[in-house]
mmCIF file of C-alpha atoms and ligand atoms in Angstrom:
data_model
loop_
_atom_site.group_PDB
_atom_site.id
_atom_site.type_symbol
_atom_site.label_atom_id
_atom_site.label_comp_id
_atom_site.label_asym_id
_atom_site.label_seq_id
_atom_site.Cartn_x
_atom_site.Cartn_y
_atom_site.Cartn_z
ATOM 1 C CA MET S 1 0.000 0.000 0.000
ATOM 2 C CA PRO S 2 1.446 3.456 -0.858
ATOM 3 C CA ILE S 3 2.660 5.337 2.188
ATOM 4 C CA VAL S 4 1.682 8.984 2.486
ATOM 5 C CA PRO S 5 3.587 10.856 5.217
ATOM 6 C CA THR S 6 1.009 12.020 7.752
ATOM 7 C CA SER S 7 3.142 13.819 10.332
ATOM 8 C CA ALA S 8 2.537 17.513 11.008
ATOM 9 C CA ILE S 9 6.302 17.715 11.508
ATOM 10 C CA GLY S 10 8.342 16.966 8.423
ATOM 11 C CA ALA S 11 11.931 17.642 7.425
ATOM 12 C CA LYS S 12 14.055 19.084 4.660
ATOM 13 C CA PHE S 13 17.694 18.993 3.604
ATOM 14 C CA ILE S 14 19.885 21.695 5.112
ATOM 15 C CA GLY S 15 23.289 20.370 4.072
ATOM 16 C CA TRP S 16 25.023 17.579 2.213
ATOM 17 C CA GLY S 17 28.433 16.267 1.305
ATOM 18 C CA THR S 18 30.047 13.482 -0.688
ATOM 19 C CA SER S 19 33.296 11.608 -0.637
ATOM 20 C CA LEU S 20 35.151 9.425 -3.137
ATOM 21 C CA PRO S 21 38.546 7.769 -2.624
ATOM 22 C CA GLU S 22 41.421 9.331 -4.573
ATOM 23 C CA LYS S 23 42.478 6.141 -6.340
ATOM 24 C CA ILE S 24 40.809 5.702 -9.737
ATOM 25 C CA ILE S 25 40.697 2.412 -11.629
ATOM 26 C CA THR S 26 39.785 2.723 -15.310
ATOM 27 C CA ASN S 27 38.294 0.050 -17.532
ATOM 28 C CA ASP S 28 41.654 -0.159 -19.304
ATOM 29 C CA ASP S 29 43.342 -0.822 -15.950
ATOM 30 C CA LEU S 30 40.947 -3.740 -15.362
ATOM 31 C CA SER S 31 41.514 -5.149 -18.834
ATOM 32 C CA LYS S 32 45.205 -5.614 -17.953
ATOM 33 C CA THR S 33 44.334 -8.287 -15.381
ATOM 34 C CA LEU S 34 40.903 -9.527 -16.536
ATOM 35 C CA ASP S 35 39.562 -10.968 -19.785
ATOM 36 C CA THR S 36 37.506 -7.835 -20.479
ATOM 37 C CA SER S 37 37.736 -4.550 -22.385
ATOM 38 C CA ASP S 38 36.853 -0.892 -22.030
ATOM 39 C CA GLU S 39 34.451 -1.305 -24.941
ATOM 40 C CA TRP S 40 32.575 -4.252 -23.314
ATOM 41 C CA ILE S 41 32.258 -2.541 -19.926
ATOM 42 C CA ARG S 42 31.069 0.777 -21.414
ATOM 43 C CA GLU S 43 28.558 -0.850 -23.738
ATOM 44 C CA ARG S 44 27.146 -3.358 -21.247
ATOM 45 C CA THR S 45 27.172 -1.149 -18.117
ATOM 46 C CA GLY S 46 27.937 2.521 -18.910
ATOM 47 C CA ILE S 47 30.831 2.497 -16.424
ATOM 48 C CA GLU S 48 34.154 4.073 -17.487
ATOM 49 C CA ARG S 49 36.087 4.363 -14.228
ATOM 50 C CA ARG S 50 35.571 3.920 -10.488
ATOM 51 C CA HIS S 51 37.096 5.109 -7.202
ATOM 52 C CA VAL S 52 38.534 2.541 -4.817
ATOM 53 C CA GLY S 53 39.982 2.857 -1.310
ATOM 54 C CA GLY S 54 39.393 4.013 2.248
ATOM 55 C CA THR S 55 37.160 2.496 4.861
ATOM 56 C CA THR S 56 33.436 2.864 5.352
ATOM 57 C CA ALA S 57 34.108 4.991 8.436
ATOM 58 C CA SER S 58 36.729 7.250 6.812
ATOM 59 C CA LEU S 59 34.570 7.994 3.762
ATOM 60 C CA SER S 60 31.513 8.559 5.984
ATOM 61 C CA ILE S 61 33.402 10.957 8.235
ATOM 62 C CA GLU S 62 34.519 12.958 5.188
ATOM 63 C CA SER S 63 31.060 13.226 3.627
ATOM 64 C CA GLY S 64 29.434 13.813 7.043
ATOM 65 C CA ARG S 65 31.888 16.615 7.847
ATOM 66 C CA LYS S 66 31.117 18.341 4.529
ATOM 67 C CA ALA S 67 27.368 18.079 5.212
ATOM 68 C CA ILE S 68 27.800 19.626 8.675
ATOM 69 C CA GLN S 69 29.932 22.424 7.200
ATOM 70 C CA MET S 70 27.406 23.188 4.469
ATOM 71 C CA ALA S 71 24.562 23.263 6.985
ATOM 72 C CA GLY S 72 26.650 25.569 9.201
ATOM 73 C CA ILE S 73 25.514 23.780 12.345
ATOM 74 C CA ASP S 74 27.101 22.739 15.629
ATOM 75 C CA PRO S 75 27.611 18.924 15.410
ATOM 76 C CA LEU S 76 26.295 18.682 18.958
ATOM 77 C CA THR S 77 22.843 19.707 17.689
ATOM 78 C CA ILE S 78 22.537 16.482 15.659
ATOM 79 C CA ASP S 79 20.072 14.149 17.374
ATOM 80 C CA ALA S 80 20.851 10.885 15.563
ATOM 81 C CA LEU S 81 23.178 9.391 12.972
ATOM 82 C CA VAL S 82 21.769 6.763 10.594
ATOM 83 C CA LEU S 83 24.433 5.094 8.452
ATOM 84 C CA SER S 84 23.378 2.936 5.534
ATOM 85 C CA THR S 85 26.041 0.392 4.649
ATOM 86 C CA THR S 86 26.325 -3.193 3.521
ATOM 87 C CA THR S 87 30.103 -3.133 4.084
ATOM 88 C CA PRO S 88 30.660 -2.265 7.762
ATOM 89 C CA ASP S 89 34.286 -1.993 8.853
ATOM 90 C CA ARG S 90 33.773 -4.487 11.669
ATOM 91 C CA THR S 91 31.069 -7.009 12.540
ATOM 92 C CA VAL S 92 30.879 -5.319 15.952
ATOM 93 C CA PRO S 93 30.424 -2.448 16.674
ATOM 94 C CA ALA S 94 28.256 -0.800 14.033
ATOM 95 C CA THR S 95 30.386 1.492 11.836
ATOM 96 C CA SER S 96 28.075 4.369 12.756
ATOM 97 C CA ALA S 97 29.683 4.312 16.230
ATOM 98 C CA THR S 98 33.114 4.976 14.685
ATOM 99 C CA VAL S 99 31.645 7.729 12.518
ATOM 100 C CA GLN S 100 29.788 9.303 15.463
ATOM 101 C CA HIS S 101 33.048 9.551 17.390
ATOM 102 C CA GLY S 102 35.016 10.750 14.339
ATOM 103 C CA LEU S 103 32.577 13.604 13.755
ATOM 104 C CA GLY S 104 32.440 14.594 17.436
ATOM 105 C CA LEU S 105 28.700 13.885 17.695
ATOM 106 C CA ARG S 106 26.950 13.106 20.965
ATOM 107 C CA CYS S 107 23.850 11.281 19.834
ATOM 108 C CA GLY S 108 22.420 7.881 19.049
ATOM 109 C CA ALA S 109 23.964 6.136 16.056
ATOM 110 C CA PHE S 110 23.054 2.965 14.206
ATOM 111 C CA ASP S 111 23.606 1.178 10.901
ATOM 112 C CA VAL S 112 20.930 0.257 8.375
ATOM 113 C CA ASN S 113 21.629 -2.507 5.840
ATOM 114 C CA ALA S 114 19.281 -2.861 2.880
ATOM 115 C CA ALA S 115 22.095 -3.315 0.337
ATOM 116 C CA CYS S 116 21.961 -0.796 -2.516
ATOM 117 C CA SER S 117 18.478 0.426 -1.504
ATOM 118 C CA GLY S 118 19.878 1.381 1.899
ATOM 119 C CA PHE S 119 20.216 5.144 1.554
ATOM 120 C CA VAL S 120 16.521 5.575 0.775
ATOM 121 C CA TYR S 121 15.658 3.269 3.689
ATOM 122 C CA ALA S 122 17.917 5.333 5.991
ATOM 123 C CA LEU S 123 16.487 8.622 4.726
ATOM 124 C CA VAL S 124 12.923 7.509 5.413
ATOM 125 C CA VAL S 125 13.936 6.173 8.848
ATOM 126 C CA GLY S 126 15.467 9.604 9.544
ATOM 127 C CA HIS S 127 12.135 11.226 8.690
ATOM 128 C CA GLY S 128 10.461 8.771 11.046
ATOM 129 C CA LEU S 129 12.746 9.920 13.875
ATOM 130 C CA VAL S 130 11.813 13.527 13.125
ATOM 131 C CA ALA S 131 8.122 12.599 13.227
ATOM 132 C CA MET S 132 8.811 11.064 16.672
ATOM 133 C CA GLY S 133 10.220 14.334 17.989
ATOM 134 C CA MET S 134 13.891 14.512 16.991
ATOM 135 C CA ARG S 135 14.990 17.655 15.239
ATOM 136 C CA ARG S 136 18.124 17.065 13.234
ATOM 137 C CA ILE S 137 19.326 13.794 11.685
ATOM 138 C CA LEU S 138 22.544 12.979 9.833
ATOM 139 C CA VAL S 139 21.859 10.319 7.197
ATOM 140 C CA ILE S 140 24.855 8.784 5.458
ATOM 141 C CA GLY S 141 25.095 6.177 2.700
ATOM 142 C CA THR S 142 28.550 4.618 2.342
ATOM 143 C CA ASP S 143 29.940 1.442 0.880
ATOM 144 C CA THR S 144 33.386 0.034 0.228
ATOM 145 C CA LEU S 145 32.365 -2.788 -2.085
ATOM 146 C CA SER S 146 35.961 -3.093 -3.339
ATOM 147 C CA ARG S 147 36.735 -4.892 -0.068
ATOM 148 C CA ILE S 148 34.233 -7.680 -0.809
ATOM 149 C CA THR S 149 34.845 -7.894 -4.561
ATOM 150 C CA ASP S 150 36.795 -10.754 -6.120
ATOM 151 C CA TRP S 151 39.104 -8.798 -8.390
ATOM 152 C CA SER S 152 39.757 -11.891 -10.505
ATOM 153 C CA ASP S 153 36.022 -12.308 -11.334
ATOM 154 C CA ARG S 154 35.099 -10.253 -14.415
ATOM 155 C CA ASN S 155 31.393 -10.718 -13.724
ATOM 156 C CA THR S 156 31.565 -8.502 -10.657
ATOM 157 C CA ALA S 157 34.942 -6.698 -10.630
ATOM 158 C CA VAL S 158 33.927 -4.372 -13.473
ATOM 159 C CA LEU S 159 30.871 -3.129 -11.547
ATOM 160 C CA PHE S 160 31.639 -2.418 -7.900
ATOM 161 C CA ALA S 161 33.449 0.457 -6.149
ATOM 162 C CA ASP S 162 33.574 2.756 -3.113
ATOM 163 C CA GLY S 163 32.010 6.083 -2.104
ATOM 164 C CA SER S 164 29.872 8.004 0.363
ATOM 165 C CA GLY S 165 27.143 10.635 0.470
ATOM 166 C CA ALA S 166 25.683 12.374 3.516
ATOM 167 C CA ALA S 167 22.705 14.614 4.197
ATOM 168 C CA ILE S 168 21.372 16.507 7.179
ATOM 169 C CA ILE S 169 17.624 16.729 7.474
ATOM 170 C CA ASP S 170 16.115 19.305 9.782
ATOM 171 C CA ALA S 171 12.614 19.415 11.240
ATOM 172 C CA VAL S 172 10.128 21.900 9.796
ATOM 173 C CA SER S 173 6.607 22.690 10.880
ATOM 174 C CA GLY S 174 4.423 21.267 8.155
ATOM 175 C CA PRO S 175 4.714 18.101 6.105
ATOM 176 C CA GLY S 176 8.237 18.772 4.786
ATOM 177 C CA HIS S 177 9.809 17.631 1.535
ATOM 178 C CA LEU S 178 8.983 13.894 1.632
ATOM 179 C CA LEU S 179 5.803 13.487 -0.420
ATOM 180 C CA GLY S 180 5.654 9.688 -0.627
ATOM 181 C CA TRP S 181 7.811 6.607 -0.202
ATOM 182 C CA ASP S 182 7.960 2.840 -0.559
ATOM 183 C CA PHE S 183 10.032 -0.085 0.770
ATOM 184 C CA ASP S 184 10.170 -3.594 -0.686
ATOM 185 C CA ALA S 185 12.173 -6.800 -0.200
ATOM 186 C CA ASP S 186 12.017 -10.409 -1.411
ATOM 187 C CA GLY S 187 14.326 -12.614 0.627
ATOM 188 C CA SER S 188 13.464 -15.659 -1.479
ATOM 189 C CA LEU S 189 15.860 -14.145 -4.065
ATOM 190 C CA GLU S 190 18.822 -13.774 -1.723
ATOM 191 C CA ASP S 191 21.000 -16.240 -3.644
ATOM 192 C CA LEU S 192 20.974 -13.975 -6.714
ATOM 193 C CA LEU S 193 23.451 -11.645 -5.014
ATOM 194 C CA TYR S 194 25.272 -12.390 -1.784
ATOM 195 C CA ALA S 195 28.582 -12.402 0.065
ATOM 196 C CA GLU S 196 29.182 -14.727 3.009
ATOM 197 C CA ILE S 197 30.770 -13.117 6.087
ATOM 198 C CA GLY S 198 34.434 -12.675 5.188
ATOM 199 C CA GLY S 199 33.728 -13.672 1.567
ATOM 200 C CA THR S 200 33.253 -11.924 -1.776
ATOM 201 C CA LEU S 201 30.210 -11.044 -3.867
ATOM 202 C CA HIS S 202 28.528 -13.695 -6.004
ATOM 203 C CA MET S 203 25.967 -12.531 -8.512
ATOM 204 C CA GLU S 204 23.575 -13.952 -11.096
ATOM 205 C CA GLY S 205 23.913 -10.837 -13.232
ATOM 206 C CA LYS S 206 21.271 -11.518 -15.873
ATOM 207 C CA GLU S 207 18.583 -12.428 -13.338
ATOM 208 C CA VAL S 208 19.434 -9.453 -11.100
ATOM 209 C CA PHE S 209 19.122 -7.228 -14.166
ATOM 210 C CA ARG S 210 15.684 -8.601 -15.070
ATOM 211 C CA ARG S 211 14.322 -8.345 -11.526
ATOM 212 C CA ALA S 212 15.903 -4.939 -10.916
ATOM 213 C CA VAL S 213 13.983 -3.255 -13.713
ATOM 214 C CA ARG S 214 10.712 -4.719 -12.482
ATOM 215 C CA ILE S 215 11.138 -3.824 -8.794
ATOM 216 C CA MET S 216 12.428 -0.323 -9.514
ATOM 217 C CA VAL S 217 9.386 0.438 -11.641
ATOM 218 C CA ASP S 218 7.017 -1.128 -9.125
ATOM 219 C CA SER S 219 8.476 0.807 -6.192
ATOM 220 C CA ALA S 220 8.620 4.088 -8.115
ATOM 221 C CA GLU S 221 4.963 3.719 -9.103
ATOM 222 C CA LYS S 222 3.976 3.177 -5.456
ATOM 223 C CA SER S 223 5.866 6.298 -4.330
ATOM 224 C CA LEU S 224 4.351 8.327 -7.147
ATOM 225 C CA LYS S 225 0.879 7.171 -6.172
ATOM 226 C CA ALA S 226 1.532 8.047 -2.523
ATOM 227 C CA SER S 227 2.753 11.502 -3.492
ATOM 228 C CA GLY S 228 -0.239 12.145 -5.747
ATOM 229 C CA LEU S 229 2.033 12.804 -8.719
ATOM 230 C CA THR S 230 2.363 11.231 -12.139
ATOM 231 C CA SER S 231 5.684 10.342 -13.706
ATOM 232 C CA ASN S 232 5.522 13.321 -16.064
ATOM 233 C CA GLU S 233 5.435 15.661 -13.045
ATOM 234 C CA ILE S 234 8.857 14.374 -11.951
ATOM 235 C CA ASP S 235 11.651 16.835 -12.746
ATOM 236 C CA LEU S 236 14.579 14.567 -11.896
ATOM 237 C CA VAL S 237 14.967 10.834 -11.279
ATOM 238 C CA VAL S 238 17.903 9.740 -9.141
ATOM 239 C CA PRO S 239 18.173 5.990 -9.683
ATOM 240 C CA HIS S 240 20.549 3.483 -8.104
ATOM 241 C CA GLN S 241 23.607 3.530 -10.348
ATOM 242 C CA ALA S 242 24.305 -0.127 -11.126
ATOM 243 C CA ASN S 243 24.015 -0.334 -14.888
ATOM 244 C CA LEU S 244 22.956 2.345 -17.384
ATOM 245 C CA ARG S 245 20.867 -0.205 -19.274
ATOM 246 C CA ILE S 246 18.847 -1.004 -16.137
ATOM 247 C CA ILE S 247 18.145 2.709 -15.684
ATOM 248 C CA GLU S 248 17.171 3.116 -19.347
ATOM 249 C CA ALA S 249 14.793 0.139 -19.203
ATOM 250 C CA ALA S 250 13.177 1.325 -15.949
ATOM 251 C CA CYS S 251 12.769 4.917 -17.164
ATOM 252 C CA LYS S 252 11.252 3.721 -20.427
ATOM 253 C CA ARG S 253 8.609 1.777 -18.486
ATOM 254 C CA LEU S 254 7.978 4.773 -16.243
ATOM 255 C CA ASP S 255 7.720 7.007 -19.320
ATOM 256 C CA ILE S 256 10.436 9.317 -18.012
ATOM 257 C CA PRO S 257 13.032 10.553 -20.544
ATOM 258 C CA MET S 258 16.712 9.863 -19.809
ATOM 259 C CA SER S 259 17.297 13.641 -19.977
ATOM 260 C CA LYS S 260 15.537 13.784 -16.581
ATOM 261 C CA THR S 261 17.909 11.338 -14.868
ATOM 262 C CA ALA S 262 20.944 12.040 -12.694
ATOM 263 C CA ILE S 263 23.721 9.739 -13.908
ATOM 264 C CA ILE S 264 27.218 9.537 -12.458
ATOM 265 C CA LEU S 265 27.977 5.835 -12.795
ATOM 266 C CA GLN S 266 30.385 6.430 -15.663
ATOM 267 C CA ASP S 267 32.746 7.987 -13.089
ATOM 268 C CA THR S 268 31.886 5.994 -9.961
ATOM 269 C CA GLY S 269 30.667 2.482 -10.787
ATOM 270 C CA ASN S 270 28.229 0.866 -8.369
ATOM 271 C CA THR S 271 28.934 2.211 -4.875
ATOM 272 C CA SER S 272 25.798 0.602 -3.356
ATOM 273 C CA SER S 273 24.444 2.788 -0.508
ATOM 274 C CA ALA S 274 26.340 5.787 -1.879
ATOM 275 C CA THR S 275 25.039 5.875 -5.447
ATOM 276 C CA ILE S 276 21.821 7.773 -4.778
ATOM 277 C CA PRO S 277 23.288 10.497 -2.522
ATOM 278 C CA LEU S 278 26.328 10.850 -4.831
ATOM 279 C CA ALA S 279 24.075 11.348 -7.868
ATOM 280 C CA LEU S 280 21.502 13.506 -6.039
ATOM 281 C CA PHE S 281 24.013 15.935 -4.577
ATOM 282 C CA ASP S 282 26.063 16.025 -7.783
ATOM 283 C CA ALA S 283 22.864 17.161 -9.533
ATOM 284 C CA ALA S 284 22.134 19.716 -6.798
ATOM 285 C CA ASP S 285 25.717 21.051 -6.863
ATOM 286 C CA HIS S 286 25.501 21.451 -10.653
ATOM 287 C CA GLY S 287 22.254 23.441 -10.504
ATOM 288 C CA ARG S 288 20.108 20.681 -12.000
ATOM 289 C CA ILE S 289 17.495 20.950 -9.220
ATOM 290 C CA LYS S 290 15.586 24.111 -8.404
ATOM 291 C CA SER S 291 13.318 24.916 -5.504
ATOM 292 C CA GLY S 292 9.945 23.199 -5.896
ATOM 293 C CA ASP S 293 11.205 20.462 -8.244
ATOM 294 C CA ASN S 294 9.846 16.957 -7.731
ATOM 295 C CA VAL S 295 12.705 14.488 -7.359
ATOM 296 C CA LEU S 296 12.218 10.716 -7.452
ATOM 297 C CA LEU S 297 14.835 8.589 -5.680
ATOM 298 C CA VAL S 298 14.666 4.893 -6.554
ATOM 299 C CA GLY S 299 16.991 2.076 -5.619
ATOM 300 C CA PHE S 300 17.225 -1.707 -5.694
ATOM 301 C CA GLY S 301 19.667 -4.165 -4.256
ATOM 302 C CA ALA S 302 20.519 -7.557 -2.850
ATOM 303 C CA GLY S 303 17.831 -9.166 -0.793
ATOM 304 C CA MET S 304 16.134 -8.235 -3.242
ATOM 305 C CA THR S 305 15.274 -4.902 -1.800
ATOM 306 C CA ALA S 306 13.819 -1.833 -3.434
ATOM 307 C CA ALA S 307 13.056 1.604 -2.041
ATOM 308 C CA SER S 308 11.861 4.871 -3.468
ATOM 309 C CA ALA S 309 10.915 8.330 -2.296
ATOM 310 C CA VAL S 310 9.476 11.463 -3.872
ATOM 311 C CA ILE S 311 11.002 14.681 -2.554
ATOM 312 C CA LYS S 312 9.815 18.223 -3.231
ATOM 313 C CA TRP S 313 13.120 20.067 -3.253
ATOM 314 C CA ASN S 314 13.457 22.624 -0.450
ATOM 315 C CA GLN S 315 9.849 22.240 0.646
ATOM 316 C CA SER S 316 9.306 23.392 4.250
HETATM 317 N N1 ACO T 1 34.007 -8.516 -19.949
HETATM 318 C C1 ACO T 1 33.818 -9.175 -21.120
HETATM 319 N N2 ACO T 1 32.901 -10.128 -21.294
HETATM 320 C C2 ACO T 1 32.114 -10.410 -20.239
HETATM 321 C C3 ACO T 1 32.245 -9.767 -18.997
HETATM 322 C C4 ACO T 1 33.238 -8.795 -18.869
HETATM 323 N N3 ACO T 1 33.446 -8.104 -17.725
HETATM 324 N N4 ACO T 1 31.322 -10.275 -18.150
HETATM 325 C C5 ACO T 1 30.632 -11.189 -18.826
HETATM 326 N N5 ACO T 1 31.120 -11.287 -20.102
HETATM 327 C C6 ACO T 1 30.664 -12.136 -21.183
HETATM 328 C C7 ACO T 1 29.876 -13.325 -20.714
HETATM 329 O O1 ACO T 1 30.738 -14.390 -20.364
HETATM 330 C C8 ACO T 1 29.049 -13.657 -21.931
HETATM 331 O O2 ACO T 1 29.840 -14.354 -22.848
HETATM 332 P P1 ACO T 1 29.177 -15.532 -23.750
HETATM 333 O O3 ACO T 1 28.116 -14.841 -24.593
HETATM 334 O O4 ACO T 1 30.336 -16.047 -24.536
HETATM 335 O O5 ACO T 1 28.601 -16.501 -22.775
HETATM 336 C C9 ACO T 1 28.759 -12.273 -22.537
HETATM 337 O O6 ACO T 1 29.766 -11.386 -21.998
HETATM 338 C C10 ACO T 1 27.391 -11.727 -22.170
HETATM 339 O O7 ACO T 1 27.220 -11.936 -20.766
HETATM 340 P P2 ACO T 1 25.899 -11.534 -20.047
HETATM 341 O O8 ACO T 1 25.962 -11.989 -18.634
HETATM 342 O O9 ACO T 1 24.747 -11.961 -20.891
HETATM 343 O O10 ACO T 1 26.009 -9.942 -20.112
HETATM 344 P P3 ACO T 1 24.945 -8.911 -19.695
HETATM 345 O O11 ACO T 1 24.601 -8.069 -20.849
HETATM 346 O O12 ACO T 1 23.809 -9.501 -18.895
HETATM 347 O O13 ACO T 1 25.786 -7.975 -18.700
HETATM 348 C C11 ACO T 1 26.041 -7.576 -16.357
HETATM 349 C C12 ACO T 1 26.316 -8.538 -17.512
HETATM 350 C C13 ACO T 1 26.760 -6.274 -16.649
HETATM 351 C C14 ACO T 1 26.550 -8.186 -15.078
HETATM 352 C C15 ACO T 1 24.498 -7.309 -16.277
HETATM 353 O O14 ACO T 1 23.810 -8.535 -16.306
HETATM 354 C C16 ACO T 1 24.111 -6.539 -15.053
HETATM 355 O O15 ACO T 1 24.449 -5.382 -14.899
HETATM 356 N N6 ACO T 1 23.325 -7.154 -14.137
HETATM 357 C C17 ACO T 1 22.849 -6.486 -12.953
HETATM 358 C C18 ACO T 1 23.944 -6.395 -11.947
HETATM 359 C C19 ACO T 1 23.586 -5.457 -10.823
HETATM 360 O O16 ACO T 1 22.870 -4.510 -10.991
HETATM 361 N N7 ACO T 1 24.153 -5.739 -9.654
HETATM 362 C C20 ACO T 1 24.055 -4.868 -8.548
HETATM 363 C C21 ACO T 1 22.852 -5.091 -7.730
HETATM 364 S S1 ACO T 1 22.770 -3.906 -6.471
HETATM 365 C C22 ACO T 1 23.545 -4.469 -5.032
HETATM 366 O O17 ACO T 1 22.909 -4.838 -4.071
HETATM 367 C C23 ACO T 1 25.060 -4.507 -4.977
#
């Protein structure tokens, strides 16, 4: 059932930041050690290069610090930190604890893991905390997939990479910028994409592709319905950046032209929890979103999860 936010207290973005490791690996670099080519990777995925390095905590601290700086707030006024990651630095404690300390926060902190859909899950959870009375939430999406990638497996090594994006949402009186949202998961499909603890990613690429298009469209339609909007009222779609062809197929079904999508995967690869905030804030930083625009965030991932949200940019 579509979820319409009902709280009299909503939230909006007051700051954001992103972080990518310095080290860049190009498709040509990969083709030196794998039976692949720049041409194959570009044509089949849209990816040209990716950033690799750092830890989930270090990238999160960098993006979180930038978000705090942009918002111009005292870190002690943050009421909770929600970190979306599927690649925590340790099994225990949650990586959010390391990030909380690194940023000098004094607040509750916890991790959310919904694979590549995780940032949208974390963002909606942050809004839930605001509806329950908190004022200011730091939401971060970070993954270091390079640490669980088998670099000798061409099926996965050409796709995955590292990055982070962070946002601060602040309470407003009124419904805020979140117009509608949706969560989905189908655990019966978990063997399509998994990594055992201490192991590397295994993926049934073709089947993930097929399912991904379907669940992205389904989730986006539910969020649109909840928000009372149609797809042609969306000004920008920020999809999970896994494969350009998945995005093209999903947008075609949603009847949204590719000119209305935020795409960065050519430069970043699939950074899981980080793809949506990286693409969203890249678009915002480049003036592609103006006040009042309707922005659709839509992700999918292992599990097989999906999540979407419709945001009215800067709405109080
Ligand atoms: N370089 C060159 N050739 C390759 C490579 C490679 N890196 N990988 C596969 N091939 C070959 C295959 O062996 C196959 O050869 P064959 O025809 O001789 O058998 C041929 O290319 C075609 O392979 P397909 O698997 O059919 O290629 P496809 O077009 O499906 O693309 C890909 C593969 C890119 C993995 C695609 O299926 C995909 O993107 N799937 C979705 C993956 C995804 O989104 N994962 C992230 C989920 S989100 C999360 O939670 C992390």
